[in-house]
Coordinates of C-alpha atoms and ligand atoms in Angstrom, one line a residue:
M1 CA -7.3 16.9 25.4
K2 CA -4.7 19.6 25.9
Q3 CA -4.0 19.7 22.2
I4 CA -7.7 20.0 21.3
G5 CA -8.0 22.9 23.8
F6 CA -5.0 24.6 22.2
F7 CA -6.4 24.1 18.8
L8 CA -9.8 25.6 19.8
I9 CA -8.0 28.6 21.2
V10 CA -6.1 29.1 17.9
I11 CA -9.4 28.9 16.0
A12 CA -11.0 31.3 18.4
L13 CA -8.2 33.8 18.2
G14 CA -8.3 33.4 14.4
F15 CA -12.0 34.3 14.3
N16 CA -11.3 37.3 16.5
S17 CA -8.6 38.8 14.3
I18 CA -10.7 38.3 11.1
L19 CA -13.6 40.0 12.7
N20 CA -11.9 42.9 14.3
A21 CA -10.4 43.7 10.9
Q22 CA -13.9 44.0 9.3
E23 CA -16.3 46.8 9.5
A24 CA -19.8 45.6 10.2
E25 CA -22.3 46.4 7.5
F26 CA -26.1 46.2 7.3
S27 CA -27.5 43.8 4.7
N28 CA -28.8 45.4 1.4
L29 CA -32.5 44.7 2.3
L30 CA -35.0 47.4 1.3
Q31 CA -36.1 49.1 4.5
N32 CA -39.8 49.5 5.2
I33 CA -41.5 47.4 2.6
D34 CA -44.9 48.4 3.9
S35 CA -44.5 51.9 2.5
R36 CA -43.5 50.7 -1.0
K37 CA -45.3 49.9 -4.3
K38 CA -45.7 46.2 -4.4
V39 CA -47.6 43.2 -5.8
S40 CA -48.4 40.3 -3.6
L41 CA -47.4 36.8 -4.7
N42 CA -49.3 35.3 -1.8
G43 CA -52.0 32.7 -2.4
L44 CA -51.9 29.2 -3.7
W45 CA -48.7 28.0 -5.2
D46 CA -48.2 24.7 -7.1
I47 CA -45.9 22.3 -5.2
I48 CA -43.9 19.1 -5.8
I49 CA -42.7 17.1 -2.8
D50 CA -39.2 15.9 -3.6
P51 CA -37.6 14.0 -0.7
L52 CA -34.7 12.7 -2.8
E53 CA -34.1 16.1 -4.5
N54 CA -34.7 14.4 -7.8
G55 CA -35.6 17.8 -9.3
Y56 CA -32.1 19.1 -8.4
Y57 CA -29.6 16.3 -8.6
S58 CA -29.0 13.6 -11.3
H59 CA -28.6 10.0 -10.3
R60 CA -24.8 10.7 -10.0
M61 CA -25.8 13.4 -7.5
Q62 CA -24.7 16.2 -9.8
P63 CA -26.8 19.3 -10.0
K64 CA -29.1 19.0 -13.1
D65 CA -29.3 21.5 -15.9
D66 CA -32.9 20.5 -16.6
G67 CA -34.2 20.4 -13.0
Y68 CA -37.7 21.1 -11.9
F69 CA -36.9 24.8 -11.9
R70 CA -37.2 24.8 -15.7
N71 CA -40.9 24.0 -15.4
A72 CA -40.7 22.0 -18.6
K73 CA -43.8 21.0 -20.5
M74 CA -44.4 18.1 -22.8
K75 CA -44.3 19.2 -26.5
S76 CA -45.1 15.9 -28.1
P77 CA -46.8 12.8 -26.9
S78 CA -43.5 10.9 -26.7
D79 CA -41.8 13.4 -24.5
L80 CA -40.5 12.1 -21.1
I81 CA -41.0 14.7 -18.4
E82 CA -41.7 13.1 -15.0
Y83 CA -43.1 16.1 -13.2
N84 CA -45.8 18.7 -14.0
F85 CA -46.5 21.7 -11.8
D86 CA -49.8 22.3 -13.6
T87 CA -51.3 19.0 -12.3
S88 CA -49.6 19.1 -8.9
L89 CA -50.7 19.7 -5.3
Q90 CA -51.0 23.2 -4.0
L91 CA -50.1 25.0 -0.7
M92 CA -51.0 28.4 0.6
V93 CA -48.3 31.0 0.9
P94 CA -47.6 32.4 3.5
G95 CA -47.8 29.2 5.6
D96 CA -45.9 26.2 6.8
W97 CA -46.5 22.9 4.9
N98 CA -46.7 20.7 8.0
M99 CA -50.1 22.0 9.1
Q100 CA -51.6 22.2 5.6
M101 CA -51.2 18.7 4.4
E102 CA -51.4 15.6 6.6
K103 CA -48.6 13.8 4.7
L104 CA -46.3 16.7 5.4
Y105 CA -46.8 16.8 9.1
Y106 CA -43.4 15.4 10.0
Y107 CA -41.8 16.1 6.6
E108 CA -38.3 17.6 6.5
G109 CA -36.8 17.9 3.1
T110 CA -37.4 19.6 -0.3
V111 CA -40.6 21.0 -1.6
W112 CA -40.6 22.8 -4.9
Y113 CA -43.0 25.8 -5.1
K114 CA -44.2 27.5 -8.2
K115 CA -46.3 30.6 -8.8
D116 CA -47.4 32.1 -12.2
F117 CA -47.9 35.8 -12.4
K118 CA -48.4 38.6 -14.9
H119 CA -46.0 41.6 -15.1
T120 CA -45.9 44.8 -17.0
V121 CA -42.4 46.0 -17.7
K122 CA -41.7 49.6 -17.0
Q123 CA -38.5 51.3 -18.2
D124 CA -38.1 53.6 -15.2
E125 CA -38.3 51.2 -12.4
L126 CA -36.4 48.4 -10.7
V127 CA -38.2 45.3 -9.4
Y128 CA -37.2 43.2 -6.4
L129 CA -38.4 39.8 -5.5
Y130 CA -38.8 39.9 -1.7
F131 CA -39.3 37.0 0.6
E132 CA -40.2 37.8 4.2
A133 CA -39.0 34.3 5.3
V134 CA -38.5 30.8 4.0
N135 CA -37.6 27.9 6.2
Y136 CA -34.8 26.9 5.8
E137 CA -32.9 27.0 2.6
A138 CA -34.3 28.7 -0.5
I139 CA -33.0 28.5 -4.1
V140 CA -35.0 30.9 -6.2
Y141 CA -35.5 30.8 -10.0
L142 CA -37.4 33.2 -12.2
N143 CA -38.6 32.0 -15.6
G144 CA -36.3 29.0 -15.3
E145 CA -33.2 30.9 -14.5
L146 CA -31.4 31.0 -11.1
V147 CA -31.7 34.3 -9.3
G148 CA -30.1 33.4 -6.0
S149 CA -30.3 31.5 -2.7
H150 CA -30.7 32.2 1.0
I151 CA -30.0 30.3 4.2
G152 CA -31.8 30.9 7.5
G153 CA -35.5 30.4 8.1
Y154 CA -36.6 33.6 9.9
T155 CA -35.2 36.6 8.1
P156 CA -36.1 38.4 4.8
F157 CA -34.1 38.3 1.6
Q158 CA -34.5 39.9 -1.8
F159 CA -33.2 39.7 -5.4
D160 CA -33.1 42.4 -8.0
V161 CA -35.1 40.7 -10.8
T162 CA -35.5 43.7 -13.1
N163 CA -33.6 42.1 -16.0
K164 CA -35.2 38.7 -15.6
L165 CA -38.8 39.7 -15.7
K166 CA -40.8 39.5 -19.0
E167 CA -43.7 41.3 -20.3
G168 CA -46.9 39.3 -19.6
D169 CA -46.5 35.7 -18.2
N170 CA -43.7 34.9 -15.7
F171 CA -43.2 32.2 -13.2
V172 CA -41.1 31.9 -10.0
I173 CA -40.0 28.6 -8.6
V174 CA -38.4 28.1 -5.2
K175 CA -36.7 25.0 -4.0
V176 CA -37.4 25.0 -0.2
D177 CA -35.4 22.6 2.0
N178 CA -35.9 22.4 5.7
K179 CA -33.6 19.3 6.3
R180 CA -31.9 19.7 9.7
K181 CA -28.2 19.7 9.5
A182 CA -25.6 19.7 12.2
E183 CA -23.8 22.8 10.9
N184 CA -27.0 24.8 10.6
V185 CA -28.4 27.6 12.9
P186 CA -30.4 26.2 14.6
T187 CA -28.8 22.8 14.5
V188 CA -30.4 19.3 14.5
N189 CA -32.0 19.6 17.9
Q190 CA -34.6 22.2 18.9
D191 CA -37.6 22.3 21.1
W192 CA -40.0 23.7 18.5
W193 CA -41.6 22.4 15.4
N194 CA -39.4 22.6 12.2
Y195 CA -42.1 24.2 10.2
G196 CA -41.0 24.1 6.5
G197 CA -42.1 26.2 3.6
I198 CA -42.6 29.8 2.4
T199 CA -43.8 30.7 5.8
R200 CA -44.1 34.5 5.4
S201 CA -45.3 36.7 2.5
V202 CA -43.7 37.2 -0.9
H203 CA -43.8 40.4 -2.8
L204 CA -42.6 42.0 -6.1
I205 CA -41.5 45.4 -5.0
S206 CA -41.1 48.2 -7.5
T207 CA -38.9 51.2 -6.9
P208 CA -37.7 54.1 -9.0
V209 CA -34.3 53.5 -10.5
S210 CA -32.9 56.0 -8.0
H211 CA -34.5 55.0 -4.7
I212 CA -34.2 55.1 -1.0
S213 CA -32.9 51.6 -0.1
D214 CA -32.3 51.9 3.7
Y215 CA -32.3 54.4 6.6
S216 CA -31.7 54.7 10.3
I217 CA -33.5 57.3 12.2
Q218 CA -33.4 57.6 16.0
L219 CA -32.2 59.7 18.9
S220 CA -28.5 60.2 19.0
K221 CA -26.9 57.9 21.5
G222 CA -27.1 59.6 25.0
S223 CA -29.4 62.4 23.8
T224 CA -33.1 63.1 24.1
N225 CA -33.1 66.2 22.0
T226 CA -31.2 65.2 18.8
I227 CA -32.6 62.9 16.2
S228 CA -29.9 61.7 13.8
G229 CA -29.3 59.1 11.3
W230 CA -28.6 58.3 7.6
V231 CA -30.5 57.6 4.4
K232 CA -29.0 55.4 1.7
V233 CA -30.0 56.1 -1.8
N234 CA -29.3 53.6 -4.6
N235 CA -28.3 55.0 -8.0
A236 CA -28.2 58.5 -6.5
T237 CA -26.7 61.6 -8.1
E238 CA -23.8 62.8 -6.1
G239 CA -25.0 65.8 -4.0
E240 CA -28.7 65.3 -4.5
T241 CA -31.0 66.3 -1.7
V242 CA -32.9 64.0 0.7
T243 CA -35.6 65.6 2.9
I244 CA -36.6 64.1 6.2
S245 CA -39.7 65.5 7.7
I246 CA -41.5 64.9 11.0
P247 CA -44.6 67.1 10.5
E248 CA -45.8 66.7 14.1
L249 CA -42.6 68.1 15.4
K250 CA -42.6 70.7 12.6
K251 CA -39.2 69.5 11.3
N252 CA -38.1 69.5 7.7
V253 CA -34.4 68.8 7.2
N254 CA -32.4 68.5 3.9
A255 CA -29.3 66.5 3.6
K256 CA -27.0 65.9 0.7
V257 CA -26.1 62.4 -0.6
Q258 CA -22.4 61.7 -0.7
S259 CA -21.3 58.3 -2.0
G260 CA -24.8 57.0 -1.8
K261 CA -25.6 58.1 1.7
A262 CA -27.0 61.2 3.3
T263 CA -26.4 61.8 7.0
F264 CA -28.4 64.3 9.1
S265 CA -29.1 65.6 12.5
I266 CA -32.3 67.3 13.8
N267 CA -32.7 69.3 16.9
A268 CA -36.0 68.2 18.4
K269 CA -37.6 67.2 21.6
P270 CA -40.0 64.3 20.8
I271 CA -42.4 62.8 23.3
L272 CA -40.5 59.6 24.2
W273 CA -41.8 56.2 23.3
E274 CA -42.5 54.1 26.5
P275 CA -44.9 51.2 27.3
K276 CA -47.5 53.5 28.9
N277 CA -47.4 55.9 26.0
P278 CA -46.0 54.2 22.8
K279 CA -45.8 57.4 20.9
L280 CA -44.8 57.0 17.2
Y281 CA -44.2 59.9 14.8
E282 CA -44.9 59.9 11.1
V283 CA -41.5 60.4 9.4
I284 CA -41.4 61.1 5.7
I285 CA -38.2 60.5 3.7
K286 CA -38.1 62.0 0.3
T287 CA -35.7 62.3 -2.7
N288 CA -36.4 63.7 -6.2
S289 CA -37.7 60.4 -7.3
D290 CA -38.8 58.4 -4.2
K291 CA -40.8 58.8 -1.0
L292 CA -41.3 56.6 2.0
T293 CA -43.4 57.1 5.2
D294 CA -42.6 55.3 8.5
S295 CA -43.9 55.5 12.0
I296 CA -40.9 55.9 14.3
G297 CA -40.7 56.1 18.1
F298 CA -37.8 57.8 20.0
R299 CA -36.5 56.5 23.3
T300 CA -33.3 55.8 25.1
I301 CA -32.3 52.4 26.7
E302 CA -29.3 51.9 28.9
T303 CA -28.1 50.1 32.0
N304 CA -27.0 51.4 35.2
G305 CA -25.4 48.7 37.4
S306 CA -28.1 46.1 37.8
K307 CA -30.9 48.4 36.5
I308 CA -32.3 48.7 33.0
V309 CA -33.0 52.4 32.3
L310 CA -35.6 53.5 29.8
N311 CA -35.7 57.3 29.0
G312 CA -33.6 57.9 32.1
K313 CA -35.8 56.0 34.5
D314 CA -35.4 52.5 36.0
I315 CA -37.8 50.1 34.6
F316 CA -38.7 46.5 35.4
L317 CA -39.4 44.3 32.3
K318 CA -42.6 42.4 33.0
G319 CA -42.6 40.0 30.2
I320 CA -43.5 36.7 28.7
C321 CA -41.8 34.5 26.0
I322 CA -43.7 33.9 22.8
H323 CA -43.1 31.5 19.9
E324 CA -44.4 32.5 16.5
E325 CA -47.2 30.0 16.6
A326 CA -50.7 30.7 15.6
P327 CA -53.4 30.6 18.2
F328 CA -56.4 28.3 17.6
K329 CA -55.3 26.9 14.2
S330 CA -51.7 25.9 15.2
G331 CA -48.8 26.2 12.7
R332 CA -46.9 29.4 11.9
V333 CA -48.5 32.8 12.5
T334 CA -49.5 34.1 9.0
S335 CA -51.6 37.3 9.8
V336 CA -51.5 40.5 11.7
E337 CA -54.7 39.4 13.4
E338 CA -52.9 36.4 14.9
C339 CA -50.1 38.6 16.1
K340 CA -52.6 40.9 17.8
I341 CA -54.3 37.9 19.6
L342 CA -51.0 36.8 21.1
L343 CA -50.0 40.4 22.0
N344 CA -53.4 41.1 23.5
W345 CA -53.0 38.1 25.8
A346 CA -49.6 39.5 26.8
K347 CA -51.3 42.8 27.6
D348 CA -54.0 41.1 29.6
L349 CA -51.2 39.4 31.6
G350 CA -50.0 42.9 32.6
C351 CA -46.8 42.7 30.5
N352 CA -44.7 45.6 29.2
F353 CA -42.2 43.3 27.5
V354 CA -42.2 40.3 25.2
R355 CA -39.3 38.0 24.5
L356 CA -39.8 36.9 20.9
A357 CA -38.1 33.4 21.1
H358 CA -36.0 31.8 19.6
Y359 CA -35.6 33.4 16.2
P360 CA -36.6 36.7 14.6
H361 CA -40.4 36.9 14.4
S362 CA -42.2 38.6 11.4
E363 CA -41.8 42.3 10.9
A364 CA -45.6 42.6 11.5
M365 CA -45.2 41.1 14.9
V366 CA -42.4 43.5 15.9
K367 CA -44.4 46.5 14.6
E368 CA -47.6 45.5 16.4
A369 CA -45.6 44.9 19.6
E370 CA -44.1 48.4 19.3
K371 CA -47.5 50.0 18.7
M372 CA -49.0 48.3 21.7
G373 CA -46.2 49.5 24.0
F374 CA -44.1 46.3 24.4
M375 CA -40.4 46.4 24.8
V376 CA -39.1 43.6 22.6
W377 CA -36.3 41.1 23.0
S378 CA -35.4 39.8 19.5
E379 CA -33.2 36.8 19.1
I380 CA -31.4 34.6 16.5
P381 CA -31.6 30.8 16.7
V382 CA -28.2 30.2 18.1
Y383 CA -29.7 27.5 20.2
W384 CA -28.2 24.8 22.4
T385 CA -25.1 23.0 21.0
I386 CA -24.4 24.4 17.5
Q387 CA -21.0 23.9 15.8
F388 CA -19.1 26.7 17.6
E389 CA -15.8 25.7 15.9
N390 CA -17.2 25.8 12.4
P391 CA -16.5 29.1 10.5
D392 CA -19.4 28.5 8.2
T393 CA -21.8 28.2 11.2
Y394 CA -20.4 31.4 12.5
A395 CA -20.9 33.2 9.2
N396 CA -24.5 31.9 9.0
A397 CA -25.3 33.1 12.6
E398 CA -23.7 36.4 11.9
N399 CA -25.7 36.8 8.7
Q400 CA -29.0 36.1 10.5
L401 CA -28.0 38.6 13.1
T402 CA -27.2 41.2 10.5
E403 CA -30.5 40.6 8.6
M404 CA -32.5 40.9 11.9
I405 CA -30.9 44.1 12.9
S406 CA -31.0 45.5 9.4
R407 CA -34.8 44.9 9.2
D408 CA -35.7 46.2 12.7
K409 CA -33.2 48.9 13.4
N410 CA -35.8 51.7 13.3
R411 CA -38.2 50.0 15.8
A412 CA -38.0 51.8 19.1
G413 CA -39.9 48.9 20.7
V414 CA -36.8 46.6 20.2
V415 CA -34.6 47.2 23.2
L416 CA -32.6 43.9 23.4
W417 CA -30.8 41.9 20.7
S418 CA -30.1 38.4 21.9
V419 CA -27.3 36.4 20.4
A420 CA -28.0 33.0 21.9
N421 CA -30.0 30.6 24.0
E422 CA -28.7 28.0 26.4
T423 CA -25.3 27.4 24.9
P424 CA -22.7 25.2 26.7
E425 CA -19.7 26.8 28.2
G426 CA -16.4 26.4 26.2
V427 CA -13.6 28.3 24.5
A428 CA -15.0 28.1 21.0
R429 CA -18.5 29.1 22.2
L430 CA -17.2 32.0 24.2
S431 CA -15.3 33.4 21.2
F432 CA -18.2 32.7 18.8
L433 CA -20.8 34.5 21.0
T434 CA -18.4 37.4 22.0
N435 CA -17.9 38.0 18.3
L436 CA -21.6 38.0 17.6
A437 CA -22.1 40.4 20.5
E438 CA -19.4 42.7 19.1
H439 CA -20.9 42.4 15.6
A440 CA -24.3 43.5 16.9
R441 CA -22.7 46.5 18.7
K442 CA -20.9 47.6 15.6
L443 CA -24.2 47.6 13.7
D444 CA -26.2 49.2 16.5
N445 CA -24.6 50.6 19.7
T446 CA -28.0 52.0 20.8
R447 CA -29.6 48.8 22.1
L448 CA -28.7 46.3 24.7
I449 CA -27.1 43.0 23.9
T450 CA -28.1 39.9 25.8
A451 CA -28.1 36.0 25.7
A452 CA -30.1 33.5 27.7
L453 CA -27.8 31.3 29.8
D454 CA -28.5 28.0 31.6
T455 CA -25.0 27.7 32.9
Q456 CA -25.3 28.8 36.5
S457 CA -23.3 27.0 39.0
Q458 CA -24.6 25.9 42.5
D459 CA -23.2 26.1 46.0
N460 CA -24.7 25.5 49.4
E461 CA -26.4 28.9 49.4
G462 CA -27.9 28.8 46.0
R463 CA -27.1 29.7 42.4
L464 CA -24.2 31.7 41.1
I465 CA -24.0 33.5 37.7
E466 CA -20.4 33.4 36.6
D467 CA -20.5 32.2 33.0
P468 CA -17.6 34.2 31.2
L469 CA -20.1 35.1 28.5
G470 CA -21.6 37.5 31.1
K471 CA -18.7 39.9 30.2
A472 CA -19.7 40.2 26.6
V473 CA -23.4 41.1 27.2
D474 CA -25.1 44.2 28.7
V475 CA -28.0 42.2 30.2
I476 CA -27.8 38.7 31.4
G477 CA -30.6 36.4 30.6
I478 CA -31.1 33.4 32.9
N479 CA -33.2 30.3 32.0
N480 CA -33.9 28.3 35.1
Y481 CA -36.5 25.6 35.6
C482 CA -36.8 25.1 39.4
G483 CA -39.8 22.9 40.2
W484 CA -39.8 21.4 36.8
Y485 CA -36.4 20.0 35.6
Y486 CA -35.0 20.1 39.1
G487 CA -36.2 20.4 42.7
A488 CA -39.8 20.3 44.0
P489 CA -41.8 23.5 43.4
E490 CA -41.8 24.4 47.2
S491 CA -38.0 24.4 47.2
C492 CA -37.7 27.2 44.7
S493 CA -38.8 30.0 47.0
E494 CA -35.7 29.3 49.1
I495 CA -33.1 29.7 46.4
K496 CA -30.8 32.6 46.6
W497 CA -29.0 34.1 43.5
K498 CA -25.6 35.8 43.3
S499 CA -23.9 37.2 40.3
A500 CA -20.3 37.8 39.5
Y501 CA -21.4 40.8 37.3
N502 CA -22.8 44.1 38.3
K503 CA -25.3 43.9 35.4
P504 CA -29.0 43.6 35.1
M505 CA -30.4 40.1 35.0
I506 CA -33.6 39.1 33.3
M507 CA -35.1 35.8 34.3
S508 CA -35.7 34.9 30.7
E509 CA -37.3 31.5 31.3
V510 CA -39.0 29.8 34.2
G511 CA -42.0 27.6 34.2
G512 CA -43.5 24.1 34.0
G513 CA -46.1 22.2 32.0
A514 CA -49.8 21.7 32.6
L515 CA -52.6 20.4 30.4
F516 CA -55.5 22.9 30.4
G517 CA -58.4 21.5 32.4
L518 CA -56.4 18.8 34.1
H519 CA -56.8 19.2 37.8
G520 CA -55.4 17.3 40.8
E521 CA -53.0 17.6 43.7
K522 CA -50.3 20.3 43.6
N523 CA -47.6 17.7 43.4
E524 CA -49.2 15.9 40.4
R525 CA -47.3 16.7 37.2
W526 CA -49.3 18.2 34.3
T527 CA -52.1 19.4 36.5
E528 CA -52.8 23.2 36.5
E529 CA -52.3 23.0 40.3
Y530 CA -48.7 21.8 39.8
Q531 CA -48.0 24.5 37.3
S532 CA -49.4 27.1 39.7
E533 CA -47.1 25.8 42.5
V534 CA -44.1 26.3 40.1
Y535 CA -45.2 29.9 39.4
K536 CA -46.0 30.8 43.0
N537 CA -42.7 29.6 44.3
N538 CA -40.6 31.0 41.5
I539 CA -42.3 34.4 42.0
E540 CA -41.2 34.2 45.6
M541 CA -37.7 33.4 44.4
M542 CA -37.8 36.5 42.2
R543 CA -38.6 38.7 45.1
N544 CA -35.3 37.7 46.6
I545 CA -33.1 38.7 43.7
D546 CA -32.0 42.3 44.1
F547 CA -30.4 42.5 40.7
L548 CA -33.4 41.2 38.9
S549 CA -34.6 43.7 36.2
G550 CA -37.1 41.6 34.3
L551 CA -38.9 38.4 33.9
S552 CA -40.2 36.5 30.9
P553 CA -41.5 33.1 31.9
W554 CA -41.8 30.2 29.4
I555 CA -44.3 30.6 27.7
L556 CA -47.5 32.5 26.7
M557 CA -49.1 29.6 24.7
D558 CA -48.6 25.9 24.3
F559 CA -46.6 25.3 21.2
R560 CA -45.9 22.3 18.9
S561 CA -42.6 20.5 19.5
S562 CA -41.4 17.1 18.2
R563 CA -39.6 16.5 21.5
R564 CA -43.0 16.3 23.3
P565 CA -44.7 13.0 22.3
L566 CA -46.4 12.0 25.6
K567 CA -49.9 10.7 24.6
R568 CA -53.0 12.3 26.2
I569 CA -50.9 15.1 27.7
Q570 CA -48.5 16.5 25.3
E571 CA -49.6 15.1 21.9
D572 CA -46.7 17.0 20.3
F573 CA -47.1 20.1 22.3
N574 CA -44.8 21.7 24.8
R575 CA -47.4 22.3 27.6
K576 CA -45.6 25.1 29.4
G577 CA -48.0 27.7 28.1
L578 CA -50.0 29.9 30.4
I579 CA -52.7 29.5 27.7
S580 CA -53.5 26.4 25.7
E581 CA -53.2 26.3 21.9
K582 CA -57.0 26.7 21.9
G583 CA -56.9 29.9 23.8
M584 CA -57.9 28.6 27.2
K585 CA -56.2 30.4 30.2
K586 CA -54.7 28.1 32.8
Q587 CA -54.6 29.0 36.5
S588 CA -51.0 30.2 36.4
F589 CA -51.9 32.9 33.9
F590 CA -53.8 34.6 36.8
I591 CA -51.0 34.1 39.2
L592 CA -48.4 35.8 37.0
R593 CA -51.0 38.5 36.2
D594 CA -51.5 39.3 39.9
Y595 CA -47.7 39.6 40.3
Y596 CA -47.4 41.9 37.3
L597 CA -50.4 44.1 38.2
K598 CA -49.5 44.5 41.9
E599 CA -45.7 44.7 42.0
N600 CA -42.9 46.5 40.1
N601 CA -45.0 49.3 38.8
Ligands
GCB701 C1 -35.6 25.8 27.5 C2 -35.5 26.3 26.2 C3 -36.8 26.3 25.5 C4 -37.6 25.0 25.8 C5 -37.8 25.0 27.3 C6 -38.5 23.7 27.8 O1 -34.8 26.0 28.4 O2 -34.9 27.5 26.1 O3 -36.6 26.5 24.1 O4 -38.8 24.9 25.1 O5 -36.6 25.1 28.0 O6 -39.8 23.7 27.8 O7 -37.8 22.8 28.1

């Protein structure tokens, strides 16, 4: 035992030194794809379901040279080609496969996707193939040639395909694999559906050869009258000018590109973004050859002891957790309209905050939340017991964190980056998550870092927060299911909380299940009355926590989970929603709403 402990410490220290030596860098993702010239590759794609990965491996399990990615066609009647995309099934992109085809409902494995498209080659532009998300592993081929691969189901990735595109007819093939693996992030066990497929949109994005690739524009840390940042220009001429304009503030600033990057600082006193006035400014970024327009908000977010401070004022985060699951139709969210339905329900509930669990949601969701005035908690799927000792698992988690922060660093709505949910205490885990928190801070020291913990200890008086991970985060998230996984609902109001840290605490999950329309006694599980009791008593408990700075109960809407088989009640849904998957509000919705509308304003 001792030896194992020593070994883990050595690994943990090893990680630390590797990480400290490295500078954190954003991913090379194109910033702000909404403002770019692009062609959509959404729509129907031809698919081949390939549980044995026969299109990839030979019978000796060696990668094949003539796999399905070649899109081979018979040339003579005697040819043996045992697949044909042209006569295959089809699936809609964006979308998960599980909800589109009955035989794929539980499927976890490989599906090959193919899309034909026409392209006109232009000499003076670069073309990127951009995927907003593919769950989980994607290997991408263009016209039969490999262009690259990506791991992680909820963040975007891109490839420069300029030299692989042909005039006229082209085809892209993606091997999508959502097999769960112990070393993955998330790992083999998760309480949400492992929706597979090209779940978000696909684009061909054209840019000038010299183009704005990325930028960061926000208030300087600690200031409300200086906007500063940087603009990265790919293939820039040394010393060329970048102009940053904010017309409404009458600002127009020039900066010079040095080694691909222009930094700038603007004296300005913008109206600050806040939930009651989510003010966004049009910002125009221009070079000689490129121009992008964004809507950017300016605000500060800090902590002061146990308070969360927005724009210099204490604020209580009245929130709700949300999974990226579509209302009414079930399956993954695929449209802005669906994002708006979910967020309007959160508005109706009286929220100023949403915890987008348990993985980065789509860019559209984050942007809509920001426009509607929600502070956002964004998180990566470091969930439950992943392989904390495995350096590859760490690299994967860190990469997903980098991609999330790279994509959303200009969103004022995002105030919290979460590095984990309900991870078990231990040496390797502490080092893993401390490193992730440090990495997030190196990329972005203007937002707060958090993690949701379920590791509180208990004494006679109540619950104590003393998990050593508390040191590494700015805000402590606590998941606690009094009245559901432990204790009777009435007992919850009595529980007292203490914390070893003088830091804000967000109760990031509380709740219980109910089937909409099922009524009975308040001690009868699955009834709306039982769920209401859980809410009433937990709200009472919240009133007694003086270091509580926010709340996001679990969860806005019932969502699909393969851990939830109970017939007639769950039917593959986690029933802890305040709203059913068909949009029906349960009693508890109104209990929480009352609390939010009447208190903590
Ligand atoms: C949790 C998890 C969440 C689950 C929830 C539940 O603690 O963080 O992912 O869905 O509990 O319903 O058990």
